[in-house]
mmCIF file of C-alpha atoms in Angstrom:
data_model
loop_
_atom_site.group_PDB
_atom_site.id
_atom_site.type_symbol
_atom_site.label_atom_id
_atom_site.label_comp_id
_atom_site.label_asym_id
_atom_site.label_seq_id
_atom_site.Cartn_x
_atom_site.Cartn_y
_atom_site.Cartn_z
ATOM 1 C CA MET A 1 -6.809 -16.561 0.021
ATOM 2 C CA LYS A 2 -5.291 -13.992 -2.408
ATOM 3 C CA LEU A 3 -8.145 -11.711 -3.946
ATOM 4 C CA ALA A 4 -7.437 -9.205 -6.800
ATOM 5 C CA SER A 5 -9.479 -6.507 -8.655
ATOM 6 C CA TYR A 6 -8.930 -6.084 -12.547
ATOM 7 C CA THR A 7 -10.282 -5.032 -15.580
ATOM 8 C CA LYS A 8 -10.363 -7.217 -18.693
ATOM 9 C CA ASP A 9 -11.274 -5.506 -22.105
ATOM 10 C CA GLY A 10 -12.542 -2.580 -19.972
ATOM 11 C CA THR A 11 -14.791 -4.359 -17.814
ATOM 12 C CA PRO A 12 -14.226 -4.528 -13.961
ATOM 13 C CA GLY A 13 -13.862 -7.905 -12.175
ATOM 14 C CA PHE A 14 -12.592 -9.369 -9.176
ATOM 15 C CA GLY A 15 -11.617 -12.769 -8.256
ATOM 16 C CA ILE A 16 -9.243 -15.643 -6.428
ATOM 17 C CA VAL A 17 -5.851 -15.667 -7.473
ATOM 18 C CA THR A 18 -4.410 -19.262 -7.688
ATOM 19 C CA LYS A 19 -1.137 -20.955 -8.743
ATOM 20 C CA GLY A 20 -3.223 -21.787 -12.221
ATOM 21 C CA GLY A 21 -4.617 -18.132 -12.606
ATOM 22 C CA ILE A 22 -7.521 -15.999 -11.678
ATOM 23 C CA LEU A 23 -10.846 -17.479 -10.709
ATOM 24 C CA PRO A 24 -13.370 -14.966 -11.258
ATOM 25 C CA LEU A 25 -15.833 -14.198 -8.941
ATOM 26 C CA ASP A 26 -18.024 -11.468 -10.389
ATOM 27 C CA GLY A 27 -21.501 -12.536 -11.220
ATOM 28 C CA ARG A 28 -21.081 -15.517 -8.932
ATOM 29 C CA LEU A 29 -21.760 -13.989 -5.626
ATOM 30 C CA ASP A 30 -25.454 -12.584 -5.220
ATOM 31 C CA GLY A 31 -25.361 -8.963 -4.628
ATOM 32 C CA ILE A 32 -21.697 -8.700 -4.476
ATOM 33 C CA ALA A 33 -20.446 -6.641 -7.518
ATOM 34 C CA ASN A 34 -16.598 -6.120 -6.201
ATOM 35 C CA LEU A 35 -13.841 -7.058 -3.882
ATOM 36 C CA GLN A 36 -14.889 -3.796 -1.871
ATOM 37 C CA ALA A 37 -18.472 -5.073 -1.403
ATOM 38 C CA LEU A 38 -17.180 -8.408 -0.524
ATOM 39 C CA ILE A 39 -15.231 -6.796 2.296
ATOM 40 C CA GLU A 40 -17.996 -4.724 3.668
ATOM 41 C CA THR A 41 -20.457 -7.419 3.797
ATOM 42 C CA ASP A 42 -18.378 -9.889 5.474
ATOM 43 C CA ALA A 43 -18.679 -12.279 2.683
ATOM 44 C CA LEU A 44 -15.362 -14.133 2.577
ATOM 45 C CA ASP A 45 -17.175 -17.480 3.238
ATOM 46 C CA LYS A 46 -19.198 -17.055 0.298
ATOM 47 C CA ALA A 47 -15.993 -16.412 -1.857
ATOM 48 C CA ARG A 48 -14.535 -19.666 -0.409
ATOM 49 C CA ALA A 49 -17.454 -21.664 -1.452
ATOM 50 C CA VAL A 50 -17.230 -20.811 -5.271
ATOM 51 C CA SER A 51 -15.827 -23.883 -7.134
ATOM 52 C CA GLY A 52 -14.622 -24.020 -10.592
ATOM 53 C CA GLU A 53 -11.427 -23.499 -12.522
ATOM 54 C CA ALA A 54 -8.935 -20.575 -12.905
ATOM 55 C CA THR A 55 -9.989 -19.207 -16.417
ATOM 56 C CA LEU A 56 -8.209 -16.137 -16.321
ATOM 57 C CA ASP A 57 -4.627 -15.625 -16.982
ATOM 58 C CA PRO A 58 -3.219 -12.628 -14.983
ATOM 59 C CA ALA A 59 -1.317 -11.606 -17.942
ATOM 60 C CA ASP A 60 -4.477 -10.919 -19.605
ATOM 61 C CA VAL A 61 -6.008 -8.555 -17.277
ATOM 62 C CA THR A 62 -5.204 -4.915 -15.879
ATOM 63 C CA PHE A 63 -4.551 -4.991 -12.176
ATOM 64 C CA THR A 64 -6.268 -2.127 -10.217
ATOM 65 C CA ILE A 65 -5.933 -1.290 -6.638
ATOM 66 C CA PRO A 66 -7.635 -3.974 -4.561
ATOM 67 C CA VAL A 67 -10.000 -1.901 -2.833
ATOM 68 C CA GLY A 68 -11.578 0.465 -5.682
ATOM 69 C CA ASN A 69 -12.976 3.183 -3.510
ATOM 70 C CA PRO A 70 -11.555 3.019 0.178
ATOM 71 C CA GLU A 71 -13.097 5.490 2.536
ATOM 72 C CA LYS A 72 -9.900 6.344 3.925
ATOM 73 C CA ILE A 73 -6.350 5.639 3.036
ATOM 74 C CA TRP A 74 -4.150 6.342 6.043
ATOM 75 C CA CYS A 75 -0.358 6.622 5.834
ATOM 76 C CA ILE A 76 2.246 6.255 8.471
ATOM 77 C CA GLY A 77 5.467 7.832 8.378
ATOM 78 C CA VAL A 78 8.988 7.168 10.216
ATOM 79 C CA ASN A 79 7.895 3.828 11.507
ATOM 80 C CA TYR A 80 10.983 1.553 11.172
ATOM 81 C CA GLY A 81 13.603 2.255 13.890
ATOM 82 C CA ASN A 82 16.440 3.540 11.932
ATOM 83 C CA ARG A 83 14.406 5.798 9.819
ATOM 84 C CA ASN A 84 14.457 8.508 12.579
ATOM 85 C CA ALA A 85 18.015 8.611 12.439
ATOM 86 C CA GLU A 86 18.006 9.143 8.681
ATOM 87 C CA TYR A 87 16.813 12.741 9.255
ATOM 88 C CA LYS A 88 19.912 13.712 11.104
ATOM 89 C CA ASP A 89 18.033 16.251 13.402
ATOM 90 C CA GLY A 90 19.055 14.799 16.842
ATOM 91 C CA SER A 91 15.482 14.146 17.702
ATOM 92 C CA ASP A 92 14.277 11.421 20.152
ATOM 93 C CA LEU A 93 12.223 8.649 18.822
ATOM 94 C CA PRO A 94 8.472 9.672 18.035
ATOM 95 C CA LYS A 95 5.997 9.132 21.122
ATOM 96 C CA TYR A 96 3.092 8.975 18.356
ATOM 97 C CA PRO A 97 3.034 8.103 14.759
ATOM 98 C CA SER A 98 3.492 10.545 12.004
ATOM 99 C CA LEU A 99 0.333 10.587 9.626
ATOM 100 C CA PHE A 100 -1.126 11.620 6.598
ATOM 101 C CA VAL A 101 -3.818 10.704 4.286
ATOM 102 C CA ARG A 102 -3.826 9.839 0.418
ATOM 103 C CA SER A 103 -6.386 9.936 -2.219
ATOM 104 C CA ARG A 104 -7.636 6.916 -4.218
ATOM 105 C CA GLN A 105 -6.489 8.620 -7.424
ATOM 106 C CA SER A 106 -2.935 8.867 -6.237
ATOM 107 C CA PHE A 107 -2.616 4.929 -6.648
ATOM 108 C CA VAL A 108 -2.566 2.730 -9.500
ATOM 109 C CA GLY A 109 -2.454 -1.132 -9.563
ATOM 110 C CA HIS A 110 0.168 -3.806 -10.231
ATOM 111 C CA ASP A 111 2.093 -3.654 -13.382
ATOM 112 C CA VAL A 112 0.671 -0.146 -14.302
ATOM 113 C CA PRO A 113 3.267 2.784 -14.873
ATOM 114 C CA LEU A 114 3.579 5.119 -11.964
ATOM 115 C CA GLU A 115 3.648 8.931 -13.281
ATOM 116 C CA ARG A 116 6.313 11.297 -13.066
ATOM 117 C CA PRO A 117 4.403 14.620 -13.214
ATOM 118 C CA ARG A 118 5.221 17.419 -15.686
ATOM 119 C CA VAL A 119 6.016 19.862 -12.664
ATOM 120 C CA SER A 120 8.731 17.811 -11.072
ATOM 121 C CA GLU A 121 11.538 15.312 -11.773
ATOM 122 C CA GLN A 122 11.642 14.281 -7.993
ATOM 123 C CA LEU A 123 9.288 10.931 -8.055
ATOM 124 C CA ASP A 124 10.622 8.625 -5.224
ATOM 125 C CA TYR A 125 9.665 5.105 -4.105
ATOM 126 C CA GLU A 126 8.770 4.046 -0.751
ATOM 127 C CA GLY A 127 8.222 0.087 -0.130
ATOM 128 C CA GLU A 128 5.448 -0.547 2.645
ATOM 129 C CA ILE A 129 2.986 -3.343 3.773
ATOM 130 C CA ALA A 130 -0.530 -2.138 3.754
ATOM 131 C CA LEU A 131 -3.253 -3.483 6.003
ATOM 132 C CA VAL A 132 -7.016 -3.558 4.715
ATOM 133 C CA ILE A 133 -9.398 -3.131 7.279
ATOM 134 C CA GLY A 134 -12.434 -5.737 7.229
ATOM 135 C CA LYS A 135 -14.283 -5.246 10.552
ATOM 136 C CA GLY A 136 -14.847 -1.382 11.415
ATOM 137 C CA GLY A 137 -14.864 0.121 14.707
ATOM 138 C CA ARG A 138 -13.988 3.035 17.129
ATOM 139 C CA ASP A 139 -11.921 3.004 20.234
ATOM 140 C CA ILE A 140 -10.516 -0.606 19.105
ATOM 141 C CA PRO A 141 -8.286 -1.859 21.953
ATOM 142 C CA ARG A 142 -4.935 -3.393 20.928
ATOM 143 C CA GLU A 143 -5.843 -6.740 22.366
ATOM 144 C CA THR A 144 -8.272 -7.294 19.710
ATOM 145 C CA ALA A 145 -6.970 -5.064 16.987
ATOM 146 C CA LEU A 146 -5.634 -7.573 14.876
ATOM 147 C CA ASP A 147 -9.072 -9.007 14.462
ATOM 148 C CA HIS A 148 -10.090 -6.196 12.485
ATOM 149 C CA ILE A 149 -7.934 -6.740 9.604
ATOM 150 C CA PHE A 150 -9.448 -8.409 6.559
ATOM 151 C CA GLY A 151 -6.023 -9.022 4.771
ATOM 152 C CA LEU A 152 -2.561 -7.532 3.761
ATOM 153 C CA THR A 153 -1.249 -6.126 0.744
ATOM 154 C CA ILE A 154 1.651 -4.098 -0.837
ATOM 155 C CA CYS A 155 2.141 -0.482 -1.376
ATOM 156 C CA ASN A 156 4.619 1.689 -3.120
ATOM 157 C CA GLU A 157 3.946 5.017 -1.417
ATOM 158 C CA GLY A 158 5.459 7.076 -4.467
ATOM 159 C CA THR A 159 6.351 10.672 -3.289
ATOM 160 C CA ILE A 160 7.225 13.801 -5.335
ATOM 161 C CA ARG A 161 9.948 15.169 -2.774
ATOM 162 C CA ASP A 162 9.907 19.004 -3.673
ATOM 163 C CA TRP A 163 6.410 19.150 -3.264
ATOM 164 C CA LEU A 164 6.487 18.131 0.240
ATOM 165 C CA ARG A 165 7.779 21.375 1.179
ATOM 166 C CA HIS A 166 5.303 23.577 -0.341
ATOM 167 C CA GLY A 167 3.219 23.809 2.941
ATOM 168 C CA LYS A 168 4.768 25.050 6.108
ATOM 169 C CA PHE A 169 3.165 22.027 8.189
ATOM 170 C CA ASN A 170 1.865 19.490 5.868
ATOM 171 C CA VAL A 171 3.228 16.869 3.230
ATOM 172 C CA THR A 172 -0.336 16.567 1.444
ATOM 173 C CA GLN A 173 0.745 17.836 -1.989
ATOM 174 C CA GLY A 174 3.906 15.681 -2.458
ATOM 175 C CA LYS A 175 1.860 12.591 -1.348
ATOM 176 C CA ASN A 176 -1.034 13.132 -3.541
ATOM 177 C CA PHE A 177 0.027 13.254 -7.162
ATOM 178 C CA ASP A 178 -2.151 11.257 -9.599
ATOM 179 C CA ARG A 179 -0.804 7.907 -10.581
ATOM 180 C CA SER A 180 2.319 8.467 -8.383
ATOM 181 C CA GLY A 181 1.987 5.306 -6.181
ATOM 182 C CA ALA A 182 0.907 1.904 -6.303
ATOM 183 C CA ILE A 183 -1.211 -0.733 -4.304
ATOM 184 C CA GLY A 184 -1.252 -4.429 -4.983
ATOM 185 C CA PRO A 185 -1.234 -6.762 -6.545
ATOM 186 C CA TRP A 186 -3.796 -8.576 -4.379
ATOM 187 C CA ILE A 187 -5.019 -8.981 -0.930
ATOM 188 C CA VAL A 188 -3.824 -11.983 1.215
ATOM 189 C CA THR A 189 -6.565 -12.602 3.861
ATOM 190 C CA THR A 190 -5.408 -13.218 7.180
ATOM 191 C CA ASP A 191 -6.268 -16.904 7.241
ATOM 192 C CA GLU A 192 -3.564 -17.334 5.061
ATOM 193 C CA LEU A 193 -1.164 -14.727 6.209
ATOM 194 C CA ASP A 194 -1.017 -14.112 10.220
ATOM 195 C CA PRO A 195 -0.409 -10.429 10.636
ATOM 196 C CA LYS A 196 1.297 -11.332 13.736
ATOM 197 C CA SER A 197 4.214 -13.131 11.952
ATOM 198 C CA GLU A 198 7.435 -11.232 11.209
ATOM 199 C CA LEU A 199 7.308 -10.066 7.525
ATOM 200 C CA SER A 200 10.224 -9.139 5.382
ATOM 201 C CA LEU A 201 10.198 -6.247 3.017
ATOM 202 C CA GLU A 202 12.423 -5.656 -0.126
ATOM 203 C CA THR A 203 12.227 -2.769 -2.504
ATOM 204 C CA ARG A 204 14.435 -3.126 -5.947
ATOM 205 C CA VAL A 205 14.775 -0.382 -8.499
ATOM 206 C CA ASN A 206 16.059 -2.150 -11.721
ATOM 207 C CA GLY A 207 16.896 -5.091 -9.971
ATOM 208 C CA GLU A 208 19.108 -3.304 -7.486
ATOM 209 C CA VAL A 209 17.913 -3.649 -3.785
ATOM 210 C CA ARG A 210 17.180 -0.245 -2.146
ATOM 211 C CA GLN A 211 15.299 -1.079 0.836
ATOM 212 C CA LYS A 212 15.275 -4.018 3.142
ATOM 213 C CA ASP A 213 13.609 -4.640 6.500
ATOM 214 C CA THR A 214 11.294 -6.754 8.675
ATOM 215 C CA THR A 215 8.168 -5.727 10.767
ATOM 216 C CA ALA A 216 10.228 -6.911 13.899
ATOM 217 C CA ASN A 217 11.511 -3.092 13.555
ATOM 218 C CA LEU A 218 8.440 -1.363 13.294
ATOM 219 C CA MET A 219 8.034 1.274 16.151
ATOM 220 C CA PHE A 220 4.434 1.368 15.806
ATOM 221 C CA PRO A 221 3.174 -2.293 15.288
ATOM 222 C CA PHE A 222 0.155 -3.095 13.309
ATOM 223 C CA ASP A 223 -2.137 -3.519 16.565
ATOM 224 C CA TYR A 224 -0.946 -0.359 17.909
ATOM 225 C CA LEU A 225 -1.782 1.707 14.690
ATOM 226 C CA ILE A 226 -5.463 0.358 14.461
ATOM 227 C CA SER A 227 -5.961 1.055 18.173
ATOM 228 C CA TYR A 228 -4.334 4.584 17.769
ATOM 229 C CA LEU A 229 -6.254 5.433 14.469
ATOM 230 C CA SER A 230 -9.575 4.190 15.805
ATOM 231 C CA SER A 231 -9.100 6.420 19.016
ATOM 232 C CA PHE A 232 -9.944 9.504 16.954
ATOM 233 C CA ALA A 233 -11.636 8.219 13.592
ATOM 234 C CA THR A 234 -13.949 5.297 13.052
ATOM 235 C CA LEU A 235 -12.205 2.818 10.858
ATOM 236 C CA SER A 236 -14.642 1.347 7.940
ATOM 237 C CA PRO A 237 -14.444 -1.874 6.208
ATOM 238 C CA GLY A 238 -12.170 -1.329 3.101
ATOM 239 C CA ASP A 239 -9.927 1.280 4.823
ATOM 240 C CA ILE A 240 -6.305 1.106 4.253
ATOM 241 C CA ILE A 241 -3.337 1.843 6.468
ATOM 242 C CA VAL A 242 -0.052 2.102 4.789
ATOM 243 C CA THR A 243 2.177 1.168 7.781
ATOM 244 C CA GLY A 244 5.618 2.843 6.840
ATOM 245 C CA THR A 245 8.668 2.393 4.790
ATOM 246 C CA PRO A 246 12.142 1.193 5.543
ATOM 247 C CA THR A 247 15.526 3.327 4.911
ATOM 248 C CA GLY A 248 16.750 3.612 1.603
ATOM 249 C CA ALA A 249 14.403 5.675 -0.283
ATOM 250 C CA GLY A 250 16.006 7.597 -3.319
ATOM 251 C CA VAL A 251 15.963 10.984 -1.576
ATOM 252 C CA ARG A 252 18.493 9.614 0.996
ATOM 253 C CA PHE A 253 21.427 8.994 -1.503
ATOM 254 C CA ASP A 254 24.015 11.468 -2.197
ATOM 255 C CA PRO A 255 23.213 12.836 -4.670
ATOM 256 C CA PRO A 256 19.481 11.749 -4.514
ATOM 257 C CA ILE A 257 18.443 9.094 -7.088
ATOM 258 C CA TRP A 258 15.078 9.857 -8.701
ATOM 259 C CA LEU A 259 13.049 7.691 -10.809
ATOM 260 C CA LYS A 260 12.810 8.107 -14.426
ATOM 261 C CA PRO A 261 10.968 6.674 -17.478
ATOM 262 C CA GLY A 262 11.936 3.104 -18.092
ATOM 263 C CA ASP A 263 12.766 2.301 -14.673
ATOM 264 C CA VAL A 264 10.917 -0.633 -12.743
ATOM 265 C CA VAL A 265 10.209 -0.649 -8.996
ATOM 266 C CA GLU A 266 9.567 -4.024 -7.240
ATOM 267 C CA VAL A 267 8.266 -4.179 -3.667
ATOM 268 C CA GLU A 268 8.453 -7.731 -2.266
ATOM 269 C CA VAL A 269 6.947 -8.699 0.945
ATOM 270 C CA SER A 270 7.151 -12.290 2.241
ATOM 271 C CA GLY A 271 3.780 -14.168 2.232
ATOM 272 C CA ILE A 272 2.367 -11.684 -0.163
ATOM 273 C CA GLY A 273 4.234 -11.594 -3.425
ATOM 274 C CA THR A 274 5.717 -8.806 -5.581
ATOM 275 C CA LEU A 275 4.020 -5.333 -6.523
ATOM 276 C CA ALA A 276 6.118 -4.132 -9.686
ATOM 277 C CA ASN A 277 5.695 -0.786 -11.581
ATOM 278 C CA GLY A 278 7.401 0.796 -14.390
ATOM 279 C CA VAL A 279 7.580 4.503 -14.646
ATOM 280 C CA ALA A 280 6.250 6.890 -17.434
ATOM 281 C CA ASP A 281 6.238 10.602 -17.907
ATOM 282 C CA GLN A 282 2.889 12.203 -17.331
ATOM 283 C CA GLY A 283 0.506 11.885 -20.283
ATOM 284 C CA THR A 284 2.438 9.222 -22.142
ATOM 285 C CA GLY A 285 1.259 6.102 -20.411
ATOM 286 C CA ASN A 286 4.544 4.294 -21.787
ATOM 287 C CA ALA A 287 7.068 2.889 -18.932
#
């Protein structure tokens, strides 16, 4: 099942995405006002039981990030096997994941422009697969970790590169600019997409392929990430884990290729679909 969050004429909604359009769920599930509440109350079976036609055209809604207010958005760095070599520092492969967190405000939904901030021109893209936690927990063993996934979605983990180096030991500033990244367009539940399957990821800028890899090359697979994170922090329903980006981000070109207004970034993941976003300067809203 594909589940999306959106607004229509300024009113929030959520629903099931089908080939024929969107079947709205808001107002049809007792006590469940949004997709985040559906996840938190483990009400997927109630959503499956809703009948009716897909009455909404996706072109008539504005997509928002699927989970409107996640408690935690965990982001994993340097997780594809050949990414460590991009740093050209001669280091061994990491023993543990690199990790940082992002705010809800740093992401927009599908087909909403990414924002290039006034203070920097170094807006970069990072196509990634994201996990949405359904069943929370602490000290989750790897053997059962995948059972805690509600579904999978796509992330463009947009980054302001020069601001990554403002702090001595952290990258938080460059990873948390408002509206610099995107998540969506929807969540595909695990009954439709097996998280154990090999997934391919491709990032395109203006139609040009920049990133291409598969989850077979992850150094820290999905089950490991869930187990590792839950060893020090309780995972909650609706938490998002952004699992890492392949080689080929704009910073790795010589000279670097930064995103600029008018560009279109597409991140396509097999079994999920395509997350697409234009680029706009801060305050203009025009891609």
